[in-house]
XYZ file of N, CA and C in Angstrom:
468
model
N 171.545 79.066 34.637
C 170.467 79.787 35.188
C 170.313 81.038 34.581
N 169.135 81.360 34.200
C 168.741 82.744 33.793
C 169.514 84.258 34.218
N 169.612 83.876 35.765
C 170.117 85.200 36.250
C 171.685 85.318 35.688
N 172.251 84.425 35.583
C 173.629 84.453 35.161
C 173.687 84.892 33.682
N 173.037 84.295 32.959
C 172.938 84.572 31.445
C 172.793 86.092 31.189
N 171.757 86.843 32.059
C 171.659 88.034 31.747
C 172.455 88.968 32.650
N 173.172 88.554 33.674
C 174.228 88.961 34.218
C 175.289 89.081 33.017
N 175.853 88.397 32.567
C 176.710 88.150 31.446
C 176.439 89.350 30.265
N 175.004 89.765 30.096
C 174.809 90.873 29.197
C 175.233 91.937 29.595
N 174.760 92.306 30.964
C 175.183 93.280 31.892
C 176.499 93.756 31.911
N 177.466 92.517 31.962
C 178.986 92.677 31.986
C 179.270 93.174 30.607
N 178.741 92.404 29.625
C 179.318 93.062 28.194
C 178.966 94.411 28.011
N 177.731 94.872 28.674
C 177.692 96.282 28.791
C 178.604 97.195 29.349
N 179.104 96.373 30.597
C 180.260 97.194 31.323
C 181.604 97.313 30.779
N 181.838 96.330 29.944
C 183.119 96.053 28.972
C 182.763 97.492 28.194
N 181.706 97.595 27.481
C 181.500 98.534 26.469
C 182.105 100.047 27.171
N 181.473 99.956 28.433
C 181.652 101.412 29.059
C 183.209 101.514 29.357
N 183.967 100.538 29.656
C 185.126 100.434 29.864
C 186.009 100.954 28.802
N 185.579 100.315 27.512
C 186.249 100.666 26.560
C 186.307 102.014 25.893
N 184.937 102.479 26.239
C 184.672 103.794 26.029
C 185.393 105.115 27.146
N 186.173 104.437 27.970
C 186.532 105.091 29.119
C 185.933 105.533 30.322
N 184.989 104.822 30.212
C 184.128 105.084 31.682
C 184.173 104.138 32.697
N 183.931 104.546 33.564
C 183.516 103.492 34.904
C 182.961 102.201 34.331
N 183.061 100.897 34.305
C 182.796 99.915 33.650
C 181.367 99.405 34.645
N 180.361 99.613 34.318
C 179.234 99.499 35.196
C 177.965 99.158 33.917
N 177.556 98.099 33.967
C 176.469 97.812 32.793
C 175.185 97.384 33.435
N 174.243 97.465 32.480
C 172.946 97.513 33.004
C 172.114 96.593 31.949
N 171.074 95.709 32.279
C 170.154 95.296 31.207
C 168.779 95.399 32.088
N 167.682 95.593 31.041
C 166.421 94.964 31.483
C 165.530 94.115 30.859
N 164.928 93.361 31.646
C 164.483 92.153 30.910
C 162.872 91.984 31.069
N 162.101 91.860 30.263
C 160.805 91.667 30.365
C 159.947 90.520 29.336
N 159.427 89.930 30.128
C 158.929 88.681 29.306
C 160.128 87.645 28.616
N 161.061 87.655 29.622
C 162.192 86.538 29.309
C 163.274 87.274 27.993
N 163.042 88.488 27.542
C 163.926 89.262 26.516
C 164.317 90.323 27.126
N 165.550 90.587 26.837
C 166.386 91.911 27.131
C 165.607 93.091 26.414
N 165.089 93.899 27.000
C 164.468 94.998 26.163
C 165.249 96.404 26.420
N 166.110 96.642 27.000
C 166.711 97.769 27.437
C 168.091 97.284 27.999
N 169.262 98.304 27.406
C 170.598 98.270 27.887
C 171.157 99.585 28.597
N 171.987 99.451 28.946
C 172.755 100.831 29.219
C 174.007 100.594 29.916
N 175.175 101.621 29.820
C 176.347 101.330 30.750
C 176.682 102.872 30.735
N 177.774 103.156 32.073
C 177.672 104.392 32.446
C 178.271 105.278 31.293
N 177.880 106.618 31.029
C 178.623 107.594 30.309
C 178.844 109.210 30.930
N 178.731 108.978 32.370
C 179.137 110.046 33.169
C 180.219 111.014 32.415
N 181.352 110.134 32.495
C 182.500 111.124 31.924
C 182.385 111.640 30.672
N 181.649 111.095 29.534
C 181.540 111.419 27.980
C 180.567 112.275 28.220
N 179.323 112.388 29.001
C 178.516 113.047 28.790
C 178.455 114.442 29.887
N 179.398 114.185 30.996
C 179.350 115.152 32.072
C 178.004 115.453 32.656
N 177.109 114.295 32.522
C 175.911 114.645 33.037
C 175.764 113.685 34.425
N 175.371 114.131 35.382
C 175.018 113.303 36.734
C 174.497 112.060 36.651
N 173.320 112.205 35.876
C 172.222 110.969 35.657
C 172.568 110.206 34.690
N 174.015 110.005 34.453
C 174.350 108.989 33.185
C 174.829 107.947 33.777
N 173.878 107.325 34.772
C 174.325 105.854 35.324
C 173.681 104.870 34.289
N 174.171 103.718 34.360
C 173.855 102.739 33.612
C 172.220 102.055 33.799
N 171.994 102.317 35.411
C 170.621 101.796 35.238
C 169.684 102.626 34.837
N 169.906 103.813 34.989
C 168.914 105.271 34.559
C 168.956 105.184 32.888
N 169.977 104.966 32.148
C 169.799 104.767 30.955
C 168.950 103.601 30.522
N 169.102 102.571 31.122
C 168.389 101.335 30.747
C 166.986 101.412 31.049
N 166.513 102.327 32.389
C 165.392 102.264 32.478
C 164.443 103.283 31.403
N 165.181 104.103 30.980
C 164.815 105.165 29.998
C 164.186 104.484 28.798
N 165.276 103.721 28.190
C 164.773 103.161 27.404
C 164.090 101.714 27.515
N 163.810 101.389 28.595
C 162.456 100.292 28.625
C 161.625 101.165 28.597
N 161.099 102.229 29.367
C 160.264 103.100 29.244
C 159.629 103.199 27.956
N 160.546 103.723 27.078
C 160.197 103.781 25.615
C 159.841 102.644 24.780
N 160.296 101.419 25.245
C 159.998 100.295 24.698
C 158.627 99.593 25.381
N 158.362 99.900 26.102
C 157.156 99.386 26.743
C 155.867 100.487 26.604
N 156.568 101.856 26.385
C 155.412 102.571 26.398
C 154.818 103.182 27.657
N 155.652 103.155 28.774
C 155.021 103.201 30.051
C 156.015 103.606 31.052
N 155.917 104.386 31.926
C 156.797 104.811 33.272
C 156.830 103.585 33.903
N 155.928 102.609 33.814
C 155.610 101.677 34.945
C 156.562 100.302 34.450
N 157.457 99.808 35.363
C 158.090 98.595 34.531
C 157.958 97.339 35.615
N 156.752 97.386 35.763
C 156.309 96.345 37.025
C 156.485 94.858 36.794
N 156.705 94.561 35.535
C 156.988 93.028 35.383
C 158.343 93.070 34.697
N 159.478 93.859 34.947
C 160.783 93.990 34.618
C 161.523 93.322 35.627
N 162.878 93.055 35.485
C 163.867 92.740 36.145
C 165.231 93.375 35.582
N 165.647 94.125 36.591
C 167.054 94.765 36.208
C 168.169 94.111 36.791
N 169.235 93.936 35.767
C 170.392 93.494 35.983
C 171.617 94.305 35.790
N 172.302 94.582 37.075
C 173.238 95.424 36.894
C 174.508 94.734 37.613
N 175.977 95.174 37.035
C 176.972 94.767 37.639
C 177.425 95.529 38.743
N 176.949 96.270 39.307
C 177.074 96.996 40.751
C 176.118 97.344 41.307
N 176.150 97.303 42.595
C 174.895 97.655 43.383
C 174.458 98.897 43.205
N 173.073 99.251 42.694
C 172.840 100.671 42.863
C 172.915 101.596 43.886
N 173.189 102.778 43.298
C 173.339 104.097 44.101
C 172.221 104.528 44.704
N 171.910 105.549 45.696
C 170.880 105.698 46.008
C 169.714 106.494 45.117
N 170.684 107.258 44.252
C 169.690 107.920 42.886
C 168.996 106.985 41.899
N 169.934 105.530 41.854
C 169.312 104.804 41.017
C 168.298 103.813 41.624
N 168.703 103.487 42.932
C 167.833 103.007 43.910
C 166.268 103.533 43.841
N 166.356 104.873 43.872
C 165.519 105.712 43.973
C 164.463 105.573 42.733
N 165.245 105.585 41.296
C 164.828 105.139 40.038
C 164.135 103.929 39.842
N 164.656 102.892 40.704
C 164.114 101.764 40.631
C 162.711 101.868 41.151
N 162.665 102.312 42.597
C 161.516 102.353 43.146
C 160.250 103.342 42.266
N 160.820 104.400 41.717
C 159.936 105.103 41.204
C 159.228 104.729 39.774
N 160.081 103.736 39.198
C 159.899 102.939 37.727
C 159.042 101.713 38.067
N 158.786 101.333 39.311
C 158.221 99.876 39.902
C 158.683 98.877 39.395
N 160.057 98.974 39.073
C 160.780 97.692 38.584
C 160.380 96.457 39.807
N 160.181 95.241 39.201
C 159.774 94.294 40.217
C 161.006 93.549 40.900
N 162.120 93.536 40.239
C 163.407 92.626 40.866
C 164.537 93.061 40.344
N 165.393 93.358 41.146
C 166.781 93.541 40.818
C 167.879 92.603 41.070
N 168.763 92.488 40.020
C 169.575 91.623 40.140
C 171.230 92.029 40.203
N 172.073 92.162 41.039
C 173.119 92.729 41.023
C 174.438 92.004 41.144
N 175.806 92.404 40.657
C 176.946 91.481 40.940
C 177.502 91.797 42.085
N 178.181 92.754 41.941
C 179.252 93.375 42.972
C 178.573 94.177 44.013
N 179.019 94.278 45.430
C 178.340 95.162 46.065
C 179.246 96.764 46.235
N 178.630 97.586 46.379
C 179.137 99.136 46.667
C 179.589 99.339 47.859
N 180.847 99.204 48.595
C 180.841 99.699 50.049
C 180.713 101.217 50.051
N 180.621 101.819 48.876
C 181.158 103.457 49.135
C 179.609 104.124 48.858
N 178.587 103.424 48.226
C 177.289 104.196 47.604
C 176.445 103.039 47.504
N 176.454 101.619 47.943
C 175.233 100.630 47.891
C 174.070 100.837 48.568
N 173.041 101.215 47.780
C 171.737 101.179 48.758
C 170.859 100.267 48.387
N 171.308 98.940 48.177
C 170.518 98.162 47.805
C 170.822 96.944 48.859
N 171.465 97.256 50.111
C 171.814 96.038 50.999
C 173.104 96.689 51.804
N 174.038 97.198 51.074
C 175.285 97.369 51.634
C 175.096 98.496 53.039
N 174.960 99.883 52.412
C 174.868 100.889 53.265
C 173.183 101.170 54.033
N 172.523 100.617 53.054
C 171.018 100.547 53.500
C 170.403 99.973 52.372
N 168.973 99.619 52.608
C 168.147 98.907 51.388
C 166.789 99.849 51.222
N 167.040 100.518 50.431
C 166.160 101.327 49.854
C 164.968 100.716 49.132
N 165.280 99.700 48.471
C 164.347 98.782 47.785
C 163.358 97.826 48.775
N 163.722 97.772 50.260
C 163.123 96.804 50.968
C 162.360 97.755 52.163
N 162.364 98.863 52.027
C 161.622 99.832 52.797
C 160.708 100.089 52.850
N 159.626 99.534 53.598
C 158.031 99.624 53.510
C 157.382 101.061 53.465
N 158.169 102.113 53.970
C 157.537 103.308 53.936
C 157.675 103.924 52.544
N 158.010 103.329 51.479
C 157.929 103.920 50.183
C 156.687 102.947 49.387
N 156.301 103.370 48.157
C 155.047 102.758 48.013
C 155.436 101.538 47.096
N 156.558 101.339 46.862
C 157.088 100.215 46.077
C 158.284 99.498 46.657
N 158.220 97.936 46.670
C 159.663 97.438 47.035
C 159.981 96.492 45.689
N 161.163 96.039 45.658
C 161.597 95.327 44.754
C 162.156 94.304 45.604
N 162.176 92.807 44.893
C 162.876 91.701 45.222
C 164.139 92.100 44.764
N 165.283 91.245 45.639
C 166.540 91.739 45.458
C 167.486 90.472 45.329
N 168.142 90.274 44.500
C 169.208 89.016 44.494
C 170.273 89.622 44.260
N 171.380 89.455 45.251
C 172.830 90.101 45.080
C 173.737 88.770 44.779
N 175.084 89.596 44.472
C 176.110 88.397 44.389
C 176.076 87.514 42.960
N 175.613 87.567 42.298
C 175.453 87.009 40.885
C 176.371 87.484 40.014
N 177.453 86.486 39.959
C 178.849 86.636 39.076
C 179.573 87.830 39.545
N 179.671 87.734 41.120
C 180.174 88.952 41.893
C 181.726 89.075 41.523
N 182.318 87.887 41.382
C 183.744 88.113 41.197
C 183.919 88.790 40.064
N 183.388 88.273 38.742
C 183.766 88.672 37.446
C 183.064 90.408 37.277
N 182.230 90.649 38.141
C 181.584 91.964 38.182
C 182.412 92.802 38.737
N 183.030 92.137 39.966
C 184.165 93.057 40.846
C 185.348 93.057 40.167
N 185.698 92.257 39.321
C 187.237 92.386 39.042
C 187.230 93.394 37.993
N 186.168 93.505 36.819
C 186.220 94.545 35.592
C 186.468 96.133 36.419
N 186.017 95.963 37.562
C 186.068 97.379 38.553
C 187.573 97.555 38.793
N 188.016 96.538 39.484
C 189.209 96.544 39.930
C 190.091 96.545 38.850
N 190.034 96.137 37.637
C 191.074 96.123 36.558
C 190.963 97.385 36.097
N 190.107 98.205 36.104
C 189.844 99.306 35.513
C 190.404 100.483 36.342
N 190.086 100.611 37.503
C 190.567 101.399 38.369
C 192.482 101.418 38.909
N 192.715 100.098 38.747
C 194.251 99.761 38.676
C 194.866 100.318 37.494
N 194.311 100.411 36.314
C 195.011 100.685 34.922
C 194.800 102.427 35.045
N 193.430 102.910 35.270
C 193.612 104.212 35.738
C 194.725 104.789 36.475
N 194.912 104.182 37.974
C 196.144 104.715 38.681
C 197.344 104.548 38.267
N 197.642 103.711 37.401
C 198.715 103.331 36.719
C 199.015 104.607 35.727
N 197.976 104.844 34.920
C 198.070 105.786 33.755
C 198.532 107.235 34.722
N 197.746 107.440 35.594
C 197.693 108.480 36.187
C 199.384 108.831 37.028
N 199.603 107.505 37.648
C 201.243 107.637 37.929
C 202.000 108.034 37.063
N 201.994 107.308 35.717
C 202.978 107.315 34.569
C 202.871 108.881 34.202
N 201.792 109.441 34.308
C 201.359 110.914 33.532
C 202.261 111.662 34.807
N 201.968 111.441 36.026
C 202.670 112.215 37.210
C 204.174 112.062 37.437
N 204.446 110.860 37.290
C 205.808 110.725 37.415
C 206.976 110.894 36.245
């Protein structure tokens, strides 16, 4: 299935983030069956609030297509988008969002709320959730476990 193929590409981006010491979240944007943009979190490195995987991929896709409108694109992301990223998805007119793991603390594509399905906005996106959910969630679980262990060793 294509969703799993592209989610594996997003997982590769998440792994890159983890190797860089970032929270391992990855995203890819697909247009006409091809990955045109990738991104992973760089918030710790950049110390910039907007450095989420989705926003980096959206910006790259805008440049690649030459438009702020990404109407024929699908965004694959390993973790459910936060409110900021969901807003960017609405503003960029992405047609479809596929995510892996749900985010109980900040997820705004179904968990806490679904901004992408709110007809008060001028755009809604189709959403598919839970694609390779276990793998996506495990990357985050492993990252935070290692982070806690390092912190405990440092403090102890």
